[in-house]
Coordinates of C-alpha atoms and ligand atoms in Angstrom, one line a residue:
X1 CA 125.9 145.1 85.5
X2 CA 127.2 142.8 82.5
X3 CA 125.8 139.5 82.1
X4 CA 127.2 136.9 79.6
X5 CA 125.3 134.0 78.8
X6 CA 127.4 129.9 78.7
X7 CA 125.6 127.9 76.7
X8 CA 126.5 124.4 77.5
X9 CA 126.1 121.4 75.3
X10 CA 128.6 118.7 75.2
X11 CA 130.6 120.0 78.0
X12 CA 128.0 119.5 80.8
X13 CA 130.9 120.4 83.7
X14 CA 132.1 123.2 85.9
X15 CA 136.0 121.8 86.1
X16 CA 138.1 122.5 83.4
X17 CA 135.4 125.0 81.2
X18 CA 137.1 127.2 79.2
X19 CA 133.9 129.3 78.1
X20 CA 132.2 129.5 81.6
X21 CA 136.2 131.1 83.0
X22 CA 135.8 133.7 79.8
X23 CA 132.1 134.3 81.1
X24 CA 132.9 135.0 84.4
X25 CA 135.8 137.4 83.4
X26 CA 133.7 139.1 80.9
X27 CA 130.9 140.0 83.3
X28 CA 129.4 140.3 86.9
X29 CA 127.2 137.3 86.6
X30 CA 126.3 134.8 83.8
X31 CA 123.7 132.8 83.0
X32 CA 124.6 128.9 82.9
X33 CA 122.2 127.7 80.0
X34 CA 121.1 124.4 78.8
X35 CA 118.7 124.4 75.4
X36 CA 116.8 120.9 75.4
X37 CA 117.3 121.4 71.0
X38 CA 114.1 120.4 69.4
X39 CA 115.9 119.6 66.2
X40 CA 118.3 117.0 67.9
X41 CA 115.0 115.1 69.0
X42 CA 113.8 115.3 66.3
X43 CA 116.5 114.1 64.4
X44 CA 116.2 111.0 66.7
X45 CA 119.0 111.3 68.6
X46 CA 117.2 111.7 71.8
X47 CA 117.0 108.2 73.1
X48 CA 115.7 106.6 76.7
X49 CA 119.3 105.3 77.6
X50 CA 121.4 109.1 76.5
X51 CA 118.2 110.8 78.4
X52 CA 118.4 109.3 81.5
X53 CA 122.2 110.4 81.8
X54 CA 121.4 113.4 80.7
X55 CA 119.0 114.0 83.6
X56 CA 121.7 113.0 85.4
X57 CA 124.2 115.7 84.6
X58 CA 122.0 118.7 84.3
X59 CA 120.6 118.0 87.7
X60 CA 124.6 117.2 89.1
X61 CA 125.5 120.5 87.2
X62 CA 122.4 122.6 88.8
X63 CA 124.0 121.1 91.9
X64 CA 127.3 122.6 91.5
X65 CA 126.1 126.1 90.4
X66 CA 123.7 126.0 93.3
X67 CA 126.8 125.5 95.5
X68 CA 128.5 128.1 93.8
X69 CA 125.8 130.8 94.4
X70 CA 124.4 130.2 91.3
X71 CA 121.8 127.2 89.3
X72 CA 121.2 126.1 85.3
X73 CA 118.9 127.5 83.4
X74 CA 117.2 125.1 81.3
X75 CA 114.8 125.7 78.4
X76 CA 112.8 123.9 75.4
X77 CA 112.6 124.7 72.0
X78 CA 114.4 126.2 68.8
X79 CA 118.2 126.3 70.1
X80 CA 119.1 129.8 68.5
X81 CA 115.3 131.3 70.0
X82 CA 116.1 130.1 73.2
X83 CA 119.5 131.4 73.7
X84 CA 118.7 134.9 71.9
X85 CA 115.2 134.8 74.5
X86 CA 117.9 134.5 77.4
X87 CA 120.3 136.9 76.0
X88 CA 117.3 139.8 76.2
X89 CA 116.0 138.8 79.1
X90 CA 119.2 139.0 81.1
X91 CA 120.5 142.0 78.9
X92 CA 123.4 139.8 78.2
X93 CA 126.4 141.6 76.2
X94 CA 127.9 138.2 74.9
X95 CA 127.8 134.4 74.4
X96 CA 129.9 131.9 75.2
X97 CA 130.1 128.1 74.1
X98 CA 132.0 125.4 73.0
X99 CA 133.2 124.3 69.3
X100 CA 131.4 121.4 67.7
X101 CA 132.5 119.3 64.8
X102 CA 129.4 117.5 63.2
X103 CA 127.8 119.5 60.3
X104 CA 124.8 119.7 62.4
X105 CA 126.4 121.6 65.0
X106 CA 128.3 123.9 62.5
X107 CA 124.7 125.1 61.1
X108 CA 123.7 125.8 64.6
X109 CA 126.5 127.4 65.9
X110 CA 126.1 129.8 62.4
X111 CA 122.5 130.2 62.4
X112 CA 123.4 131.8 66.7
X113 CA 126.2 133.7 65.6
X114 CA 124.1 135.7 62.4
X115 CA 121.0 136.3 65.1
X116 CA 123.4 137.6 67.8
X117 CA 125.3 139.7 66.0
X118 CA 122.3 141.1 64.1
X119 CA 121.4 142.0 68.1
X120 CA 124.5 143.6 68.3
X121 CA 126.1 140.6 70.6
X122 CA 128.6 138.7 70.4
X123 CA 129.4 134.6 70.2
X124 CA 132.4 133.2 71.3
X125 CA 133.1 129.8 70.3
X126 CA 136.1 127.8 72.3
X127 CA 138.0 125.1 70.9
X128 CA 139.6 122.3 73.0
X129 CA 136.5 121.5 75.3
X130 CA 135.3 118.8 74.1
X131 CA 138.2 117.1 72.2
X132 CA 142.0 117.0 73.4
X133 CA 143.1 118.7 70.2
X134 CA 140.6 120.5 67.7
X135 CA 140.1 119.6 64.2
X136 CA 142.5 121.4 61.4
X137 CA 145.6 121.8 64.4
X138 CA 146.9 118.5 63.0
X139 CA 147.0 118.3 59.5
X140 CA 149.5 116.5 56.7
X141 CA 151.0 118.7 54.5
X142 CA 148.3 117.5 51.6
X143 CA 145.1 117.4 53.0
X144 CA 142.9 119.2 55.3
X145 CA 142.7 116.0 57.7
X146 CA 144.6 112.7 57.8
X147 CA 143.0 109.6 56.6
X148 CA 145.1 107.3 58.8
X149 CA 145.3 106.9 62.5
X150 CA 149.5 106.1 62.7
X151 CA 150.6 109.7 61.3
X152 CA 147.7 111.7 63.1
X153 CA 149.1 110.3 66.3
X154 CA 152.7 111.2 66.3
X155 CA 151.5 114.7 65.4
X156 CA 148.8 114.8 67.7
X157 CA 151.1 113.5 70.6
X158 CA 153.5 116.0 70.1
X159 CA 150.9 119.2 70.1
X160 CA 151.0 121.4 73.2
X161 CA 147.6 121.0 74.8
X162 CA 146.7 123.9 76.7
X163 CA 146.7 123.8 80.4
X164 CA 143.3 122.9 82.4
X165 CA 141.4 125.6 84.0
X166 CA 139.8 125.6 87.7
X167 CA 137.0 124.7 88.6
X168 CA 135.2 128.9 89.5
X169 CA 134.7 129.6 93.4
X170 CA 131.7 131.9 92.5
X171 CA 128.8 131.3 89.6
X172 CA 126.6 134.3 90.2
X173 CA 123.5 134.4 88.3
X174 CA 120.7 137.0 87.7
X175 CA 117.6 136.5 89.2
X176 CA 115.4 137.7 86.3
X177 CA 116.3 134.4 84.1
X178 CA 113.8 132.0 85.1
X179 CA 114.4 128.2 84.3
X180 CA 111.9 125.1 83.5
X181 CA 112.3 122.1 85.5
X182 CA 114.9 120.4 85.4
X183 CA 113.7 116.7 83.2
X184 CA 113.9 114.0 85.7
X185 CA 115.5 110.3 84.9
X186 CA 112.6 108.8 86.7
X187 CA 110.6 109.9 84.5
X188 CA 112.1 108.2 81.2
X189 CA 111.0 105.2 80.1
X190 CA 112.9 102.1 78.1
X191 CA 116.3 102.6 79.9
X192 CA 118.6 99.6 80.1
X193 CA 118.4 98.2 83.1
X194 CA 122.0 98.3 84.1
X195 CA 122.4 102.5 82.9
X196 CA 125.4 103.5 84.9
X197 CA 124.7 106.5 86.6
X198 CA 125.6 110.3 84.7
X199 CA 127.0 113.8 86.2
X200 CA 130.1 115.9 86.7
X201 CA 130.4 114.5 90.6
X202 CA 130.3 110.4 89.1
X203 CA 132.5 111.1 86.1
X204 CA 135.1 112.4 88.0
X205 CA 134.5 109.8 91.4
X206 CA 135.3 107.2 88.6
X207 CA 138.2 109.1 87.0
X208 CA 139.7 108.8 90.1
X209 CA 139.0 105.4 90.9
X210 CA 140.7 104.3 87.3
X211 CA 143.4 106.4 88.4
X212 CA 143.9 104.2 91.2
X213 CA 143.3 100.9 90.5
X214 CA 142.8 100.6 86.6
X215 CA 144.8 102.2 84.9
X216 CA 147.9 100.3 85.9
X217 CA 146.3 96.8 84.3
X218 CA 144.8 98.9 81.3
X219 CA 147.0 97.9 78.0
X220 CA 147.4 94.4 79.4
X221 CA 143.6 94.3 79.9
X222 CA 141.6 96.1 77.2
X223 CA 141.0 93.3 75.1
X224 CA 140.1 91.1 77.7
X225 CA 136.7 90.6 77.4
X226 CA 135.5 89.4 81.0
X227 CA 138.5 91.4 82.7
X228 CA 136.3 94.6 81.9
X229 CA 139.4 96.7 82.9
X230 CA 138.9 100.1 80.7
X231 CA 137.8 103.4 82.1
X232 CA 133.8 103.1 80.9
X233 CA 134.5 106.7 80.8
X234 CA 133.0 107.0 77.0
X235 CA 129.9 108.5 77.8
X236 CA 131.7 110.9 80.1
X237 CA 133.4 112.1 77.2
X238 CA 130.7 112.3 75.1
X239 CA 128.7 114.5 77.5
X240 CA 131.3 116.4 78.3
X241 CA 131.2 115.5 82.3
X242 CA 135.3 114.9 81.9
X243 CA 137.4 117.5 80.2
X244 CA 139.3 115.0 77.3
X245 CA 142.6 117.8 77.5
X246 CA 142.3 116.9 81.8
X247 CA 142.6 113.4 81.1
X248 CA 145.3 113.2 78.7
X249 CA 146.9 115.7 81.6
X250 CA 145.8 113.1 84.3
X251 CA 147.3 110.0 82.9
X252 CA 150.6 112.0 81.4
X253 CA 151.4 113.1 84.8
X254 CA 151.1 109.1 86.2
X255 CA 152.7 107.7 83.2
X256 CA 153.7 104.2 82.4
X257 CA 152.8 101.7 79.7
X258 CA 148.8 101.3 81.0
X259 CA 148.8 105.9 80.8
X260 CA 149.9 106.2 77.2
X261 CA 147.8 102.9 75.7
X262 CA 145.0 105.3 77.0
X263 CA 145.7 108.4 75.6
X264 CA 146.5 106.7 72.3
X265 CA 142.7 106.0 72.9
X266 CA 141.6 109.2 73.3
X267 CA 144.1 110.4 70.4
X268 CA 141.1 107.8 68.1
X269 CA 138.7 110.2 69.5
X270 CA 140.2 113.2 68.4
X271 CA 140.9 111.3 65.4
X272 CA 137.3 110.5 64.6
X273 CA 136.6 114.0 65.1
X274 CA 139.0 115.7 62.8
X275 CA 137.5 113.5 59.9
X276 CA 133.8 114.2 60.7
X277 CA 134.8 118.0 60.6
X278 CA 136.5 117.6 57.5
X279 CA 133.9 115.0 55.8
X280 CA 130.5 115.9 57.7
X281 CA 128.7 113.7 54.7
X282 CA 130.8 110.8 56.8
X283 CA 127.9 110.5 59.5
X284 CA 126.0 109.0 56.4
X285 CA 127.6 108.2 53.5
X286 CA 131.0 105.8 52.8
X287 CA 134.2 107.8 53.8
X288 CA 135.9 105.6 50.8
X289 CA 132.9 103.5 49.1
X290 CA 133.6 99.8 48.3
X291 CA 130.9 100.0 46.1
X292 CA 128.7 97.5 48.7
X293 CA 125.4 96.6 47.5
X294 CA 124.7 95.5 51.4
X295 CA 122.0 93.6 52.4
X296 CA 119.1 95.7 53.7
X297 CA 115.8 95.5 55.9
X298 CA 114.2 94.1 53.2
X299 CA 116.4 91.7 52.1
X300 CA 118.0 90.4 55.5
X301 CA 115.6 91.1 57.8
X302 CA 115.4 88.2 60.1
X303 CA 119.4 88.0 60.2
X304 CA 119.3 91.7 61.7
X305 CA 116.5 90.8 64.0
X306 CA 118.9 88.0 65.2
X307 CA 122.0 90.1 65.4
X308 CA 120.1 93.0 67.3
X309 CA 118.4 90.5 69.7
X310 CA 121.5 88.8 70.3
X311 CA 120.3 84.8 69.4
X312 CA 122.8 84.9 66.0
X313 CA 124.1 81.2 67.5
X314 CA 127.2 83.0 67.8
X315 CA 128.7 82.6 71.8
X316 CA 130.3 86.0 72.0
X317 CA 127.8 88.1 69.1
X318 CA 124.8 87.4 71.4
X319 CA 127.0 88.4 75.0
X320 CA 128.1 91.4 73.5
X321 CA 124.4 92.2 71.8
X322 CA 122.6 91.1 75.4
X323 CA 125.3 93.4 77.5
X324 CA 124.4 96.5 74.8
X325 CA 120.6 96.2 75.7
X326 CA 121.6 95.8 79.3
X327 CA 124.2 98.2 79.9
X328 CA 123.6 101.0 77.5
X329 CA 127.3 99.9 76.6
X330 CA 129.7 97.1 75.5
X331 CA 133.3 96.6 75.5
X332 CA 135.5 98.0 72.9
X333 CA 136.5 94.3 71.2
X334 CA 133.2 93.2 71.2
X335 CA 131.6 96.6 69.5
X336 CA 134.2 95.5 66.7
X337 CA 133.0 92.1 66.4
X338 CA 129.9 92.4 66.4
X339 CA 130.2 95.0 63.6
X340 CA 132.4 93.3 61.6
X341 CA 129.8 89.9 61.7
X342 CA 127.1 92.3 60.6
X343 CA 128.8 94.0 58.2
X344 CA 131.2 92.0 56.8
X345 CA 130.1 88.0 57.4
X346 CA 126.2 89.0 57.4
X347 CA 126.9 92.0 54.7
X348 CA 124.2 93.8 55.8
X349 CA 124.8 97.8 55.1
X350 CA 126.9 99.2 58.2
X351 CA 124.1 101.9 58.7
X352 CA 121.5 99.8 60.1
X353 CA 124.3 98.3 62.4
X354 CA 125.3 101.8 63.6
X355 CA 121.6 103.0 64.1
X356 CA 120.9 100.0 66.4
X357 CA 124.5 101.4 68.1
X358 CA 123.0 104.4 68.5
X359 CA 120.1 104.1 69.4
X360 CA 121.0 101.6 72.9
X361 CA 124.7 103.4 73.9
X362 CA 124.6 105.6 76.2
X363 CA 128.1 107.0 74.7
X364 CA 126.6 107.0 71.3
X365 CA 128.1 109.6 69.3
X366 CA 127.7 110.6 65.6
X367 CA 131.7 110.9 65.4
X368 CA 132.9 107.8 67.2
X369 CA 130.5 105.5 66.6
X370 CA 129.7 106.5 62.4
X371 CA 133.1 106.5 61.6
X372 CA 134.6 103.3 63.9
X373 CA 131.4 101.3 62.1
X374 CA 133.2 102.5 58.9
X375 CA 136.2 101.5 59.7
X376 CA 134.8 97.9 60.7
X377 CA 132.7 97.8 57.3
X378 CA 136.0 98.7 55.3
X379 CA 135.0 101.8 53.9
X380 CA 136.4 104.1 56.3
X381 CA 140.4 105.0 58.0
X382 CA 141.1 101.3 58.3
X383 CA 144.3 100.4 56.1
X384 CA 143.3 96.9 56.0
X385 CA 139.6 97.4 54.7
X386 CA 138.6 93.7 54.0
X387 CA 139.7 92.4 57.6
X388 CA 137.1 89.9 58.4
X389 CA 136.6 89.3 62.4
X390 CA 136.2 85.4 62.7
X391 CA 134.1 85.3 66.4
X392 CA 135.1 81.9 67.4
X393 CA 139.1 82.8 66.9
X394 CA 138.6 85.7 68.3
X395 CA 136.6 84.5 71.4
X396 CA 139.1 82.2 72.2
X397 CA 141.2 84.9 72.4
X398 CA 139.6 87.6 74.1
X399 CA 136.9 85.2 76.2
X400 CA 139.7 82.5 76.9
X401 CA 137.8 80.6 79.7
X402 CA 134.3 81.8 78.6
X403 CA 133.7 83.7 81.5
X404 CA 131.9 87.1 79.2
X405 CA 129.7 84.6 77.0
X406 CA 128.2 82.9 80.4
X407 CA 127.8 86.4 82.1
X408 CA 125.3 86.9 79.3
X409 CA 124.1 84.3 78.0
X410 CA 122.6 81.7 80.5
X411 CA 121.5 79.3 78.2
X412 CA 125.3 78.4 78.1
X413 CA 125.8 78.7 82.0
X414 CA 127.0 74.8 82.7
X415 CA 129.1 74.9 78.9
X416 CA 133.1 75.1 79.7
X417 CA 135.6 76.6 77.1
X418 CA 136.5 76.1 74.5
X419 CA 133.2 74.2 73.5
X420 CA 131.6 77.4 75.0
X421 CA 132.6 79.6 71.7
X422 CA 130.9 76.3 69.3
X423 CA 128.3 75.1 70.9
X424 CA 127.2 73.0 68.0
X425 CA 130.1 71.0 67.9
X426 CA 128.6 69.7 71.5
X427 CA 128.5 65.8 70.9
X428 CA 124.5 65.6 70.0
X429 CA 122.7 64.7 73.6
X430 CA 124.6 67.6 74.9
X431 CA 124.2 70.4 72.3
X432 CA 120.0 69.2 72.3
X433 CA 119.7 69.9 75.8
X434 CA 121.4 73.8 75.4
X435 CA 117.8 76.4 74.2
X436 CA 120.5 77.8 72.3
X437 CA 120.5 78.4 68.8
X438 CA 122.2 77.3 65.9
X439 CA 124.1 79.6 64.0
X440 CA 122.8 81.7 61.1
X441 CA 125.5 82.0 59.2
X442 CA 128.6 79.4 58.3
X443 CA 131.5 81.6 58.4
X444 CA 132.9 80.3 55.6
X445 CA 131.1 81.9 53.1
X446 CA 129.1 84.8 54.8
X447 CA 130.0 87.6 52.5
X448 CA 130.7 85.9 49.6
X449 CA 127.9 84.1 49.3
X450 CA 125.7 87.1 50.2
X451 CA 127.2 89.2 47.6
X452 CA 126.9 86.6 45.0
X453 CA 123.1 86.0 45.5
X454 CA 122.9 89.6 45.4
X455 CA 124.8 90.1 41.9
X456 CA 122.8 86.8 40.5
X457 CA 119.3 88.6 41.7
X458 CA 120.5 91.7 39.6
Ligands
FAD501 P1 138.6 103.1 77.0 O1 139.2 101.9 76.4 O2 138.8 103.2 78.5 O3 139.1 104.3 76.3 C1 139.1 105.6 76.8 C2 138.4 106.6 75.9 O4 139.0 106.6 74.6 C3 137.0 106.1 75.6 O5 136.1 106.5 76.6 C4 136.7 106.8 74.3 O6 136.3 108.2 74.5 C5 138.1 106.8 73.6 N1 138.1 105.7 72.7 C6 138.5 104.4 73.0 N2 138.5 103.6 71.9 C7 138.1 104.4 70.9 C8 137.8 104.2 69.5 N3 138.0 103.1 68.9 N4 137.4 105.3 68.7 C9 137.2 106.5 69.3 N5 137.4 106.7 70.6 C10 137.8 105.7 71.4 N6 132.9 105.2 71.3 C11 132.1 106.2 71.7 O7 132.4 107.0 72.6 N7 130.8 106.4 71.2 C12 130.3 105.5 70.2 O8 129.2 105.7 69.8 C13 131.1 104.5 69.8 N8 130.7 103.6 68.9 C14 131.5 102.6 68.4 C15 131.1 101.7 67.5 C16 131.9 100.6 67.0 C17 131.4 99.7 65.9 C18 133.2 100.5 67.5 C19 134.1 99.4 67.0 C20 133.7 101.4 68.5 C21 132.8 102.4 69.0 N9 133.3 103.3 70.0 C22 132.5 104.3 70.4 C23 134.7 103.3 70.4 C24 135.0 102.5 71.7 O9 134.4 101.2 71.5 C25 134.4 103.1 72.9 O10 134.8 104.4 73.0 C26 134.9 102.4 74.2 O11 134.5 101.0 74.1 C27 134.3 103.0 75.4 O12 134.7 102.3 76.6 P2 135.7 102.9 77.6 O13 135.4 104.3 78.0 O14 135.9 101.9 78.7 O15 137.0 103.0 76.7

């Protein structure tokens, strides 16, 4: 009998998988395998919120096999030891997974590929399972990856994606591959209280659902900060529950003005990607330094306390920092504003803003979220790198009637707009009686006069 082995990562779905169809062509049964990666933990990416989910979609995706005839294998330890343990175990002739694009991954998938084939087996790696369009398929003429978002995209939406694959009738798996438990999301502790719920069978109920009703309203909504009318399919995407090439699929086939705003989307995902393989060192270091000398722990530590606990005495900074906490997520505009007030009216190096990002999203992703904190901080794709966000103009704008700021923060509950966004220009009985705080910064000089008390000190 041949057995092949899928290892799945960030594609934790049966629908659309291009390595689990070659599998199941290449053999008589396979085993469906999940490494818990003790390097990712310990590189800190393992957090409460991105756990829970996870528990979520492993125990979805056991559900599936199980329906299929078959279940997941899940193991701990060294990735590349676990997968070669399986391979022996189930005499498996080949491997099959998806491609990954953060340097990280690279090594992995290298280090698997030397120990296999020093076993005599054999790794294939897919592309286009976890982004629309792989890294190096779009390219300008003079570079290995483009640098700006407007040119990527007219390529990029005029590549031939290949078509989605079925969903397999049959999963057989050989009974000598024993699994451990599966984890459990009751068991994991410090989730948001509000953690949507993860797995193959939810990300596609909502995929449907946005279908239906959202995506209709979605380019006249997706700046609207109350409206909350995206797809909140991010962390979908980033554990692989929805296949990104299905989606641009799905909302082709519907069309309309609402169908291509979000596939332009998805094209920024894609884009993200392509730099991040191209520039790994981008996860950490400026894509195109500035030269910052940002403000650090030690030297603005109580302003980042602030910012992360979301009492800055700025209306819409301390919704959006509250709803991060208790979602696990928060809306597109407002992940850009409060960036840009961290990083460019607080100056505070991007870094710390992107690890506090990471560490609470349940979509958090080294790719999307490194590289759109760049882009807020000016030293990554944007073409306008010393845009400053101003959150009362932009409030007023995005939180007209001040509907998101009294969702989340109730010490503003009886305050109307547009005093909402400035409480401090409340007349003074008023503005005493709000627990609110005043602001910690005057807009007006933020970075300037950060960057001058930090050339003075030096
Ligand atoms: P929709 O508006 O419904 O968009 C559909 C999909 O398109 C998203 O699910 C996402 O996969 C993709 N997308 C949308 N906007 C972007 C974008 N600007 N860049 C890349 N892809 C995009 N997204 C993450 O998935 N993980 C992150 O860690 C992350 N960190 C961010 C940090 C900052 C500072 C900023 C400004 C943005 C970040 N984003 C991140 C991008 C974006 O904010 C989220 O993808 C989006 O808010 C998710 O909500 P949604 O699924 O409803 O989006």
């Amino acid at each position: 009998m041949h057995v092949s082995v899928v290892l799945f990562t960030s594609d934790l779905r049966l629908h659309d998988h291009p390595p689990l169809r070659a599998a199941l062509e290449a053999a008589d049964a396979v085993v469906p395998l999940f490494v818990r990666d003790r390097a990712v933990e310990a590189a800190g990416f393992v957090t409460p919120n991105r756990s829970a989910f996870l528990a979520d979609c492993l125990a979805d995706l056991d559900a599936s096999l199980r329906e299929r005839g078959g279940r997941l294998v899940v193991r701990s330890g060294d990735l590349v030891e676990q997968v070669c343990r399986a391979v022996a175990e189930a005499d498996a002739d080949e491997v099959h997974m998806a491609a990954a694009h953060s340097a990280f991954a690279t090594r992995r998938e290298e280090r698997l590929r030397r120990a296999l084939e020093s076993d005599g087996r054999r790794l294939f790696v897919h592309d286009a399972v976890t982004v629309a369009v792989p890294p190096g398929e779009v390219t300008p003429s003079s570079s290995d990856h483009f640098a700006v978002f407007t040119p990527y995209y007219r390529q990029w939406a005029r590549f031939r994606l290949r078509t989605a694959v079925t969903a397999p009738r049959r999963v057989p798996v050989p009974d000598q591959v024993t699994s451990e438990p599966l984890p459990a999301r009751a068991d994991v502790t410090g989730v948001s209280p509000a953690l949507p719920p993860g797995g193959e069978s939810e990300g596609r109920r909502r995929m449907a659902a946005y279908w239906r009703h959202g995506l209709d309203t979605y380019e006249d909504l997706r700046d609207d900060l109350a409206a909350d009318a995206t797809s909140r399919l991010s962390a979908h995407l980033h554990f692989g529950t929805l296949s990104p090439v299905q989606l641009v699929h799905g909302a082709r086939r519907r069309g309309g003005a609402g169908a291509e705003a979000l596939v332009r989307q998805l094209a920024w995902r894609d884009f993200h990607r392509q730099v991040l393989a191209a520039r790994p060192q981008s996860a950490h270091a400026d894509y195109r330094t500035k030269r910052d000398r940002w403000r650090t722990e030690r030297t603005a530590r109580d302003d980042i306390e602030a910012w992360r606990e979301g009492r800055t005495g700025y209306p819409v900074i301390d919704a959006a920092m509250r709803q991060l906490r208790h979602e696990g997520w928060m809306h597109n505009r407002a992940r850009l504003l409060t960036a840009s007030f961290l990083a460019k009216t607080l100056y505070v190096d991007w870094r710390i803003g992107a690890a506090h990002f990471l560490h609470w999203l349940v979509d958090g992703d080294i790719a999307n979220n490194q590289l759109n904190w760049q882009w807020t901080a000016g030293t990554g794709t944007d073409t306008r790198p010393n845009r400053v966000l101003n959150p009362v103009i932009q409030a007023k704008i995005y939180d007209r009637d001040g509907t998101y700021v009294r969702r989340w923060v109730p010490e503003l509950k009886g305050v109307d707009a547009p005093a909402v966004h400035e409480p401090w220009r409340l007349p003074g009985e008023s503005r005493a009686a709000l627990d609110y705080p005043d602001p910690i910064v005057d807009l007006s000089e933020g970075r300037e006069r950060f960057s001058r008390a930090r050339d003075r000190q030096e």
